[in-house]
mmCIF file of C-alpha atoms and ligand atoms in Angstrom:
data_model
loop_
_atom_site.group_PDB
_atom_site.id
_atom_site.type_symbol
_atom_site.label_atom_id
_atom_site.label_comp_id
_atom_site.label_asym_id
_atom_site.label_seq_id
_atom_site.Cartn_x
_atom_site.Cartn_y
_atom_site.Cartn_z
ATOM 1 C CA MET A 1 68.337 113.495 120.822
ATOM 2 C CA THR A 2 66.513 113.978 117.598
ATOM 3 C CA LEU A 3 67.869 116.625 115.279
ATOM 4 C CA PRO A 4 66.047 119.972 115.486
ATOM 5 C CA GLN A 5 62.940 119.885 113.280
ATOM 6 C CA THR A 6 63.909 121.639 110.073
ATOM 7 C CA ASP A 7 63.834 120.633 106.453
ATOM 8 C CA GLN A 8 66.620 118.096 107.075
ATOM 9 C CA PRO A 9 65.851 115.052 104.950
ATOM 10 C CA ARG A 10 64.535 112.122 106.928
ATOM 11 C CA SER A 11 67.262 109.876 105.592
ATOM 12 C CA ILE A 12 69.978 112.066 107.153
ATOM 13 C CA ALA A 13 68.218 112.092 110.521
ATOM 14 C CA GLU A 14 67.860 108.315 110.420
ATOM 15 C CA PHE A 15 71.468 107.881 109.373
ATOM 16 C CA ALA A 16 72.658 110.057 112.258
ATOM 17 C CA GLU A 17 70.586 108.033 114.712
ATOM 18 C CA SER A 18 71.872 104.691 113.476
ATOM 19 C CA SER A 19 75.429 106.069 113.497
ATOM 20 C CA ALA A 20 75.113 107.110 117.141
ATOM 21 C CA ASP A 21 73.731 103.654 117.961
ATOM 22 C CA LEU A 22 76.605 101.990 116.140
ATOM 23 C CA ILE A 23 79.196 104.071 117.995
ATOM 24 C CA GLU A 24 77.572 103.388 121.347
ATOM 25 C CA ARG A 25 77.331 99.670 120.628
ATOM 26 C CA LEU A 26 81.018 99.478 119.721
ATOM 27 C CA GLN A 27 82.293 101.664 122.581
ATOM 28 C CA HIS A 28 84.379 99.596 124.973
ATOM 29 C CA ALA A 29 82.998 99.149 128.496
ATOM 30 C CA GLY A 30 85.898 101.222 129.852
ATOM 31 C CA GLY A 31 84.975 104.153 127.584
ATOM 32 C CA ALA A 32 87.431 103.797 124.685
ATOM 33 C CA TYR A 33 86.085 104.194 121.173
ATOM 34 C CA PRO A 34 87.632 101.673 118.785
ATOM 35 C CA ALA A 35 88.840 103.411 115.607
ATOM 36 C CA SER A 36 87.460 100.539 113.541
ATOM 37 C CA PRO A 37 86.467 97.188 115.025
ATOM 38 C CA SER A 38 87.439 95.017 112.089
ATOM 39 C CA PHE A 39 90.312 96.703 110.255
ATOM 40 C CA SER A 40 93.505 94.726 110.770
ATOM 41 C CA ALA A 41 95.807 97.633 111.635
ATOM 42 C CA TYR A 42 93.392 99.468 113.936
ATOM 43 C CA ALA A 43 91.480 96.699 115.733
ATOM 44 C CA GLY A 44 91.903 96.831 119.489
ATOM 45 C CA TYR A 45 93.136 100.432 119.555
ATOM 46 C CA SER A 46 91.634 103.811 120.401
ATOM 47 C CA TRP A 47 93.152 107.112 119.315
ATOM 48 C CA PHE A 48 92.820 110.333 121.307
ATOM 49 C CA ARG A 49 92.329 112.165 117.972
ATOM 50 C CA ASP A 50 89.546 109.962 116.571
ATOM 51 C CA GLY A 51 88.055 109.522 120.027
ATOM 52 C CA ALA A 52 87.860 113.230 120.776
ATOM 53 C CA PHE A 53 85.998 113.935 117.544
ATOM 54 C CA ILE A 54 83.757 110.938 118.145
ATOM 55 C CA ALA A 55 83.000 112.131 121.694
ATOM 56 C CA ASP A 56 82.203 115.595 120.377
ATOM 57 C CA GLY A 57 79.835 114.158 117.781
ATOM 58 C CA MET A 58 78.108 112.056 120.432
ATOM 59 C CA SER A 59 77.956 114.978 122.865
ATOM 60 C CA SER A 60 76.449 117.253 120.207
ATOM 61 C CA TYR A 61 73.821 114.604 119.544
ATOM 62 C CA GLY A 62 72.865 114.327 123.201
ATOM 63 C CA ARG A 63 74.636 111.035 123.915
ATOM 64 C CA ILE A 64 76.103 112.573 127.045
ATOM 65 C CA GLY A 65 76.976 109.367 128.869
ATOM 66 C CA SER A 66 78.933 107.981 125.950
ATOM 67 C CA ALA A 67 81.041 111.137 125.595
ATOM 68 C CA GLU A 68 81.713 111.246 129.332
ATOM 69 C CA ARG A 69 82.753 107.605 129.411
ATOM 70 C CA PHE A 70 85.367 108.460 126.794
ATOM 71 C CA PHE A 71 86.635 111.407 128.863
ATOM 72 C CA ASP A 72 86.795 109.104 131.904
ATOM 73 C CA TRP A 73 88.891 106.690 129.871
ATOM 74 C CA CYS A 74 91.241 109.484 128.742
ATOM 75 C CA SER A 75 91.654 110.506 132.371
ATOM 76 C CA VAL A 76 92.489 106.982 133.462
ATOM 77 C CA VAL A 77 95.045 106.666 130.646
ATOM 78 C CA LEU A 78 96.705 109.978 131.533
ATOM 79 C CA ASP A 79 96.649 109.472 135.292
ATOM 80 C CA ALA A 80 98.383 106.134 134.829
ATOM 81 C CA ARG A 81 101.130 107.950 132.931
ATOM 82 C CA SER A 82 101.569 110.860 135.290
ATOM 83 C CA GLY A 83 105.146 109.794 136.101
ATOM 84 C CA GLN A 84 106.125 109.683 132.420
ATOM 85 C CA LEU A 85 104.386 113.007 131.819
ATOM 86 C CA GLU A 86 106.125 114.704 134.705
ATOM 87 C CA ALA A 87 109.499 113.433 133.478
ATOM 88 C CA ILE A 88 108.809 114.768 129.961
ATOM 89 C CA VAL A 89 107.791 118.167 131.314
ATOM 90 C CA ALA A 90 110.723 118.390 133.756
ATOM 91 C CA ALA A 91 113.242 117.534 131.021
ATOM 92 C CA ALA A 92 111.759 120.109 128.648
ATOM 93 C CA ARG A 93 111.805 122.784 131.351
ATOM 94 C CA ALA A 94 115.426 121.975 132.110
ATOM 95 C CA GLY A 95 116.266 122.521 128.434
ATOM 96 C CA HIS A 96 116.984 118.847 127.667
ATOM 97 C CA PRO A 97 113.803 117.569 126.010
ATOM 98 C CA LEU A 98 113.391 113.804 125.928
ATOM 99 C CA PRO A 99 113.619 112.020 122.556
ATOM 100 C CA ASP A 100 110.470 111.334 120.518
ATOM 101 C CA ALA A 101 110.468 107.702 121.630
ATOM 102 C CA ALA A 102 109.966 108.815 125.243
ATOM 103 C CA MET A 103 106.903 110.928 124.423
ATOM 104 C CA LEU A 104 103.308 109.724 124.855
ATOM 105 C CA PRO A 105 101.864 107.211 122.371
ATOM 106 C CA THR A 106 99.340 108.181 119.723
ATOM 107 C CA ARG A 107 96.936 105.341 120.369
ATOM 108 C CA PHE A 108 96.189 102.996 123.232
ATOM 109 C CA MET A 109 94.657 99.604 123.721
ATOM 110 C CA PHE A 110 91.268 99.684 125.419
ATOM 111 C CA ASP A 111 92.867 98.813 128.762
ATOM 112 C CA GLY A 112 95.020 101.940 128.467
ATOM 113 C CA THR A 113 98.283 100.183 127.711
ATOM 114 C CA ALA A 114 100.297 101.117 124.626
ATOM 115 C CA GLY A 115 100.183 97.670 122.981
ATOM 116 C CA ASP A 116 103.074 95.873 121.300
ATOM 117 C CA ASP A 117 102.473 96.846 117.687
ATOM 118 C CA GLU A 118 104.827 99.345 116.103
ATOM 119 C CA TRP A 119 103.140 102.658 115.310
ATOM 120 C CA TRP A 120 104.005 106.163 114.163
ATOM 121 C CA ASP A 121 104.075 107.400 117.700
ATOM 122 C CA PHE A 122 104.587 110.864 118.952
ATOM 123 C CA GLN A 123 101.708 112.950 117.734
ATOM 124 C CA LEU A 124 100.638 115.916 119.842
ATOM 125 C CA ASP A 125 97.251 116.792 118.338
ATOM 126 C CA GLY A 126 95.170 114.240 120.276
ATOM 127 C CA TYR A 127 96.217 115.709 123.607
ATOM 128 C CA GLY A 128 94.740 119.004 122.426
ATOM 129 C CA THR A 129 91.611 117.582 120.817
ATOM 130 C CA TRP A 130 90.530 115.695 123.924
ATOM 131 C CA LEU A 131 90.778 118.925 125.978
ATOM 132 C CA TRP A 132 88.830 120.734 123.275
ATOM 133 C CA ALA A 133 86.116 118.057 123.291
ATOM 134 C CA VAL A 134 85.775 118.245 127.101
ATOM 135 C CA GLY A 135 85.447 122.024 126.855
ATOM 136 C CA GLU A 136 82.783 121.850 124.155
ATOM 137 C CA HIS A 137 80.914 119.213 126.117
ATOM 138 C CA ALA A 138 81.004 121.158 129.377
ATOM 139 C CA ARG A 139 79.787 124.339 127.681
ATOM 140 C CA ARG A 140 77.026 122.517 125.832
ATOM 141 C CA HIS A 141 75.658 120.522 128.766
ATOM 142 C CA GLY A 142 76.735 122.573 131.785
ATOM 143 C CA THR A 143 78.929 119.709 132.985
ATOM 144 C CA ASP A 144 81.355 120.182 135.866
ATOM 145 C CA ALA A 145 84.768 119.079 134.573
ATOM 146 C CA ALA A 146 86.273 118.723 138.067
ATOM 147 C CA ARG A 147 86.464 114.951 137.797
ATOM 148 C CA TRP A 148 88.850 115.242 134.837
ATOM 149 C CA SER A 149 90.874 118.118 136.280
ATOM 150 C CA ARG A 150 94.033 116.139 137.102
ATOM 151 C CA ALA A 151 94.249 114.729 133.580
ATOM 152 C CA ILE A 152 93.455 118.150 132.121
ATOM 153 C CA GLY A 153 96.326 119.680 134.111
ATOM 154 C CA LEU A 154 98.736 116.949 133.002
ATOM 155 C CA SER A 155 97.726 117.463 129.367
ATOM 156 C CA VAL A 156 98.211 121.218 129.621
ATOM 157 C CA ASP A 157 101.713 120.744 131.078
ATOM 158 C CA TYR A 158 102.560 118.296 128.282
ATOM 159 C CA LEU A 159 101.341 120.620 125.526
ATOM 160 C CA VAL A 160 102.854 123.778 127.006
ATOM 161 C CA SER A 161 106.241 122.071 127.319
ATOM 162 C CA SER A 162 106.244 120.405 123.898
ATOM 163 C CA TRP A 163 104.046 122.242 121.378
ATOM 164 C CA ARG A 164 106.991 123.584 119.362
ATOM 165 C CA ARG A 165 108.316 120.096 118.591
ATOM 166 C CA PRO A 166 107.962 118.534 115.147
ATOM 167 C CA CYS A 167 105.872 115.361 115.295
ATOM 168 C CA PHE A 168 103.790 113.071 113.097
ATOM 169 C CA ASP A 169 100.640 114.729 111.739
ATOM 170 C CA TRP A 170 96.993 113.605 111.672
ATOM 171 C CA TRP A 171 97.927 111.159 108.920
ATOM 172 C CA GLU A 172 100.831 109.756 110.926
ATOM 173 C CA GLU A 173 103.349 111.067 108.426
ATOM 174 C CA HIS A 174 106.037 113.739 107.965
ATOM 175 C CA ALA A 175 107.466 113.639 111.480
ATOM 176 C CA MET A 176 110.136 116.219 110.653
ATOM 177 C CA HIS A 177 107.654 119.103 110.431
ATOM 178 C CA VAL A 178 105.507 121.258 112.683
ATOM 179 C CA HIS A 179 102.006 120.772 111.293
ATOM 180 C CA VAL A 180 99.575 123.641 111.274
ATOM 181 C CA SER A 181 96.532 121.480 112.017
ATOM 182 C CA THR A 182 98.410 119.965 114.973
ATOM 183 C CA LEU A 183 99.071 123.497 116.216
ATOM 184 C CA GLY A 184 95.368 124.277 115.749
ATOM 185 C CA CYS A 185 94.379 121.249 117.842
ATOM 186 C CA ILE A 186 96.775 122.291 120.601
ATOM 187 C CA ALA A 187 95.564 125.910 120.570
ATOM 188 C CA ALA A 188 91.934 124.758 120.757
ATOM 189 C CA GLY A 189 92.754 122.410 123.625
ATOM 190 C CA LEU A 190 94.592 125.054 125.630
ATOM 191 C CA ARG A 191 91.798 127.572 125.041
ATOM 192 C CA GLU A 192 89.204 125.102 126.315
ATOM 193 C CA ALA A 193 91.316 124.002 129.272
ATOM 194 C CA ILE A 194 91.443 127.627 130.375
ATOM 195 C CA ALA A 195 87.705 128.098 129.822
ATOM 196 C CA LEU A 196 86.928 125.052 131.961
ATOM 197 C CA GLY A 197 88.239 126.919 134.993
ATOM 198 C CA VAL A 198 89.981 123.904 136.515
ATOM 199 C CA LEU A 199 93.606 125.085 136.127
ATOM 200 C CA ASP A 200 95.635 126.729 138.882
ATOM 201 C CA ALA A 201 96.855 130.269 138.187
ATOM 202 C CA GLY A 202 100.349 129.238 137.046
ATOM 203 C CA ARG A 203 99.076 126.657 134.584
ATOM 204 C CA GLU A 204 96.424 129.008 133.321
ATOM 205 C CA ALA A 205 98.976 131.730 132.571
ATOM 206 C CA ALA A 206 101.323 129.248 130.872
ATOM 207 C CA ALA A 207 98.448 127.885 128.774
ATOM 208 C CA ALA A 208 97.404 131.395 127.742
ATOM 209 C CA ASP A 209 100.978 132.320 126.748
ATOM 210 C CA ALA A 210 101.391 129.139 124.711
ATOM 211 C CA GLU A 211 98.024 129.600 123.008
ATOM 212 C CA ALA A 212 98.904 133.172 122.034
ATOM 213 C CA ALA A 213 102.323 132.124 120.700
ATOM 214 C CA ILE A 214 100.755 129.317 118.656
ATOM 215 C CA LEU A 215 98.161 131.630 117.130
ATOM 216 C CA GLU A 216 100.880 134.120 116.231
ATOM 217 C CA LEU A 217 102.928 131.402 114.532
ATOM 218 C CA MET A 218 99.907 130.064 112.653
ATOM 219 C CA HIS A 219 99.171 133.531 111.296
ATOM 220 C CA THR A 220 102.761 134.101 110.166
ATOM 221 C CA ASP A 221 104.813 131.031 109.180
ATOM 222 C CA GLY A 222 101.627 128.939 109.041
ATOM 223 C CA LEU A 223 100.150 130.872 106.115
ATOM 224 C CA ALA A 224 100.905 130.485 102.405
ATOM 225 C CA ASP A 225 99.120 132.551 99.774
ATOM 226 C CA GLY A 226 96.715 133.654 102.498
ATOM 227 C CA HIS A 227 95.584 130.146 103.512
ATOM 228 C CA LEU A 228 96.739 127.913 106.346
ATOM 229 C CA SER A 229 99.466 125.586 105.170
ATOM 230 C CA LYS A 230 100.153 121.910 105.699
ATOM 231 C CA TRP A 231 103.216 122.529 107.841
ATOM 232 C CA LEU A 232 105.197 125.592 108.829
ATOM 233 C CA GLY A 233 106.970 126.782 105.710
ATOM 234 C CA SER A 234 104.967 124.599 103.299
ATOM 235 C CA ARG A 235 102.910 126.072 100.435
ATOM 236 C CA ALA A 236 100.519 123.127 100.305
ATOM 237 C CA VAL A 237 97.127 122.802 101.938
ATOM 238 C CA ASP A 238 95.847 119.797 103.893
ATOM 239 C CA ALA A 239 92.175 118.970 104.403
ATOM 240 C CA SER A 240 92.712 118.515 108.157
ATOM 241 C CA LEU A 241 92.964 122.325 108.231
ATOM 242 C CA ALA A 242 89.201 122.474 107.670
ATOM 243 C CA SER A 243 88.873 121.511 111.345
ATOM 244 C CA VAL A 244 90.993 124.481 112.425
ATOM 245 C CA VAL A 245 88.711 126.813 110.497
ATOM 246 C CA GLY A 246 85.483 125.001 111.346
ATOM 247 C CA LEU A 247 84.921 122.698 114.266
ATOM 248 C CA LEU A 248 87.865 123.742 116.438
ATOM 249 C CA GLY A 249 87.101 127.435 115.930
ATOM 250 C CA VAL A 250 90.751 128.478 116.026
ATOM 251 C CA VAL A 251 90.702 130.532 112.826
ATOM 252 C CA PRO A 252 87.175 131.826 112.225
ATOM 253 C CA GLY A 253 85.478 130.460 109.109
ATOM 254 C CA ASP A 254 84.424 133.958 108.074
ATOM 255 C CA SER A 255 87.908 135.506 108.543
ATOM 256 C CA GLU A 256 90.244 136.099 105.599
ATOM 257 C CA PRO A 257 92.558 133.148 106.302
ATOM 258 C CA GLY A 258 89.492 131.047 107.132
ATOM 259 C CA ARG A 259 87.854 131.737 103.779
ATOM 260 C CA ALA A 260 91.142 131.312 101.912
ATOM 261 C CA THR A 261 91.708 127.927 103.580
ATOM 262 C CA ILE A 262 88.229 126.713 102.681
ATOM 263 C CA ALA A 263 88.730 127.938 99.103
ATOM 264 C CA ALA A 264 92.105 126.167 98.819
ATOM 265 C CA ILE A 265 90.664 122.868 100.106
ATOM 266 C CA GLU A 266 87.715 123.167 97.712
ATOM 267 C CA ARG A 267 89.961 124.040 94.765
ATOM 268 C CA GLU A 268 92.871 121.684 95.302
ATOM 269 C CA LEU A 269 91.505 118.715 97.222
ATOM 270 C CA THR A 270 87.806 118.371 96.467
ATOM 271 C CA VAL A 271 86.057 116.622 93.588
ATOM 272 C CA ASP A 272 82.247 116.726 93.776
ATOM 273 C CA GLY A 273 81.661 116.405 97.520
ATOM 274 C CA GLY A 274 84.642 114.138 98.156
ATOM 275 C CA VAL A 275 87.737 115.490 99.861
ATOM 276 C CA HIS A 276 91.307 114.184 99.548
ATOM 277 C CA ARG A 277 93.721 114.502 102.468
ATOM 278 C CA TYR A 278 96.478 116.285 100.475
ATOM 279 C CA VAL A 279 97.700 116.223 96.900
ATOM 280 C CA ASP A 280 100.599 113.817 97.389
ATOM 281 C CA ASP A 281 98.569 111.241 99.309
ATOM 282 C CA THR A 282 99.254 107.623 98.322
ATOM 283 C CA PHE A 283 97.589 105.729 101.226
ATOM 284 C CA TYR A 284 95.239 103.219 99.531
ATOM 285 C CA GLY A 285 95.854 105.229 96.376
ATOM 286 C CA GLY A 286 94.814 108.548 97.916
ATOM 287 C CA GLY A 287 91.013 108.396 97.777
ATOM 288 C CA GLN A 288 88.332 110.682 99.220
ATOM 289 C CA TRP A 289 87.534 110.726 102.943
ATOM 290 C CA PRO A 290 83.903 111.189 104.066
ATOM 291 C CA LEU A 291 85.040 112.495 107.447
ATOM 292 C CA LEU A 292 86.901 115.273 105.627
ATOM 293 C CA SER A 293 83.821 116.159 103.565
ATOM 294 C CA CYS A 294 82.085 116.649 106.915
ATOM 295 C CA MET A 295 84.968 118.679 108.376
ATOM 296 C CA LEU A 296 84.839 120.900 105.303
ATOM 297 C CA GLY A 297 81.053 121.059 105.584
ATOM 298 C CA ILE A 298 81.272 122.406 109.134
ATOM 299 C CA ALA A 299 83.784 125.033 107.979
ATOM 300 C CA GLU A 300 81.385 125.962 105.163
ATOM 301 C CA VAL A 301 78.505 126.384 107.629
ATOM 302 C CA ARG A 302 80.684 128.610 109.773
ATOM 303 C CA SER A 303 81.612 130.737 106.785
ATOM 304 C CA GLY A 304 77.920 131.110 105.951
ATOM 305 C CA ASN A 305 77.574 128.525 103.169
ATOM 306 C CA ARG A 306 74.902 126.078 104.316
ATOM 307 C CA ASP A 307 74.012 124.898 100.819
ATOM 308 C CA ARG A 308 77.521 123.702 100.097
ATOM 309 C CA ALA A 309 77.611 122.016 103.506
ATOM 310 C CA ARG A 310 74.455 120.109 102.609
ATOM 311 C CA GLU A 311 76.055 118.818 99.405
ATOM 312 C CA LEU A 312 79.099 117.665 101.346
ATOM 313 C CA LEU A 313 76.920 115.911 103.927
ATOM 314 C CA ASP A 314 74.901 114.136 101.237
ATOM 315 C CA TRP A 315 78.104 113.033 99.562
ATOM 316 C CA ALA A 316 79.498 111.631 102.817
ATOM 317 C CA VAL A 317 76.323 109.715 103.690
ATOM 318 C CA ALA A 318 76.202 108.230 100.191
ATOM 319 C CA THR A 319 79.575 106.516 100.768
ATOM 320 C CA ALA A 320 77.958 104.101 103.265
ATOM 321 C CA GLY A 321 77.904 100.454 102.294
ATOM 322 C CA ALA A 322 74.697 98.422 101.998
ATOM 323 C CA ASP A 323 74.979 97.637 105.724
ATOM 324 C CA GLY A 324 75.129 101.357 106.558
ATOM 325 C CA ALA A 325 78.825 101.313 107.498
ATOM 326 C CA LEU A 326 80.911 104.323 106.486
ATOM 327 C CA PRO A 327 84.442 103.742 105.213
ATOM 328 C CA GLU A 328 87.606 105.631 106.020
ATOM 329 C CA GLN A 329 87.956 106.510 102.343
ATOM 330 C CA VAL A 330 86.456 105.632 98.958
ATOM 331 C CA GLY A 331 88.578 104.816 95.949
ATOM 332 C CA ARG A 332 87.180 107.480 93.626
ATOM 333 C CA HIS A 333 89.302 110.024 91.742
ATOM 334 C CA LEU A 334 92.365 108.279 93.128
ATOM 335 C CA LEU A 335 95.466 110.451 93.270
ATOM 336 C CA ALA A 336 97.832 107.467 93.013
ATOM 337 C CA PRO A 337 95.891 104.462 91.660
ATOM 338 C CA GLU A 338 99.079 102.438 91.304
ATOM 339 C CA ARG A 339 99.499 102.477 95.091
ATOM 340 C CA VAL A 340 96.229 100.738 96.052
ATOM 341 C CA ASP A 341 97.375 97.132 95.847
ATOM 342 C CA GLU A 342 100.329 97.444 98.191
ATOM 343 C CA TRP A 343 98.023 98.641 100.995
ATOM 344 C CA VAL A 344 95.379 96.011 100.317
ATOM 345 C CA GLU A 345 98.096 93.364 100.473
ATOM 346 C CA ARG A 346 99.495 94.840 103.683
ATOM 347 C CA TRP A 347 96.322 95.573 105.668
ATOM 348 C CA GLY A 348 93.324 94.265 103.657
ATOM 349 C CA PRO A 349 90.438 96.392 102.343
ATOM 350 C CA VAL A 350 89.899 99.983 103.569
ATOM 351 C CA ALA A 351 88.606 100.326 107.178
ATOM 352 C CA GLN A 352 84.799 100.114 107.308
ATOM 353 C CA PRO A 353 83.097 101.047 109.531
ATOM 354 C CA LEU A 354 85.353 103.840 110.698
ATOM 355 C CA LEU A 355 83.740 105.338 113.805
ATOM 356 C CA TRP A 356 85.256 108.760 113.196
ATOM 357 C CA SER A 357 83.468 108.908 109.799
ATOM 358 C CA HIS A 358 80.129 108.166 111.487
ATOM 359 C CA ALA A 359 80.775 110.759 114.169
ATOM 360 C CA MET A 360 81.556 113.448 111.616
ATOM 361 C CA VAL A 361 78.302 112.803 109.758
ATOM 362 C CA ILE A 362 76.471 113.217 113.067
ATOM 363 C CA ARG A 363 78.401 116.373 113.886
ATOM 364 C CA LEU A 364 77.785 118.027 110.500
ATOM 365 C CA ALA A 365 74.086 117.032 110.604
ATOM 366 C CA VAL A 366 73.782 118.707 114.022
ATOM 367 C CA GLU A 367 75.720 121.762 112.826
ATOM 368 C CA LEU A 368 73.476 122.175 109.798
ATOM 369 C CA ALA A 369 70.232 121.547 111.645
ATOM 370 C CA THR A 370 71.209 124.090 114.286
ATOM 371 C CA ALA A 371 72.236 126.672 111.673
ATOM 372 C CA ASP A 372 69.004 126.059 109.708
ATOM 373 C CA ALA A 373 66.930 126.499 112.872
ATOM 374 C CA GLY A 374 68.816 129.713 113.696
ATOM 375 C CA ALA A 375 68.207 131.049 110.187
ATOM 376 C CA SER A 376 64.465 130.231 110.342
ATOM 377 C CA GLU A 377 64.183 132.004 113.685
ATOM 378 C CA ALA A 378 65.980 135.048 112.309
ATOM 379 C CA GLU A 379 63.651 135.095 109.309
ATOM 380 C CA ALA A 380 60.599 134.824 111.550
ATOM 381 C CA ARG A 381 61.806 137.769 113.623
ATOM 382 C CA ALA A 382 62.510 139.928 110.546
HETATM 383 C C1 BGC B 401 94.758 107.918 109.999
HETATM 384 C C2 BGC B 401 94.625 108.583 111.336
HETATM 385 C C3 BGC B 401 93.608 107.902 112.211
HETATM 386 C C4 BGC B 401 93.827 106.403 112.242
HETATM 387 C C5 BGC B 401 92.710 105.684 112.957
HETATM 388 C C6 BGC B 401 94.975 106.435 110.180
HETATM 389 O O1 BGC B 401 95.046 105.824 108.932
HETATM 390 O O2 BGC B 401 95.853 108.458 109.278
HETATM 391 O O3 BGC B 401 94.250 109.932 111.180
HETATM 392 O O4 BGC B 401 93.691 108.429 113.497
HETATM 393 O O5 BGC B 401 93.906 105.916 110.940
HETATM 394 O O6 BGC B 401 91.458 105.963 112.398
#
């Protein structure tokens, strides 16, 4: 696909194209997207979270086959774990939930196994985001999701049985809390699983009940000073919440909590166009994440602020190295400069390229081009 013809600068269109090529080149033959091919701690692994957002970016850009290969891979991974999943669900239903260590991993090796490296496992969001990405893809391209229906059903059972549990967040931290962006990912996934029309009546009703309960919780204990909060009961904001307001469409960007969340991220976490994860971040000194600038940009578009979204997109693209590779974060306006060295010693320099960063640039470029085209059409009609 080429981006819709608008006044989008040529450099952005070219960057999106080369990003899609890079992602497709690095995608494993079995469909997994590596998080980062060269970074010591990530090499050889694919995350459902990163992968779902990457698949959505590729799908939005017309790289249909690549997105579907990822969904195939997710299905294979989940089917292979159906026994574990059924045991988790049965135990939860019986009122004796299994311990965190018995829950599904956060990331997998490309062959679908869990790998031997220790990780901050038990994160629920990815099992929602992959469902959300399938739903978006099917709506966008008219795809029949029947071939993924078994894995979709297993994921719905898993989420319905376990969504109330505390778990690690997007940043693989703070396992003792229930994170509002994790809840948003689960709600989006359940909503899309229902919309796909592949669930039996019992599962569909259970998914709808869980989605409604999650939304209720997000709009009560999940709010602080009018904005979505980092975890239930927290007063802080986290930039991952931009996805809940923007891309995942769980809290509308032009609603009161949507606008308040965008404003809080802009005010507390953003310097120029660069977005920090949260104020107490110390990972590699707590720099600015281009993928979060893009997440915020999409939320801005959806709240009607295309100009700000363009600034955020330009900022994200400008973080690319001379070889065109986007990093996970840049070390500007560091929140905890004294904490950089320990991470460099542990894992080496910041991940670059990070495929999720590339995918988010693609996704925001598509979002903006589509919104610009819609606005031009509306003007022409007026
Ligand atoms: C981030 C995760 C991400 C993973 C792979 C971690 O450092 O905290 O959000 O899924 O890297 O990109």
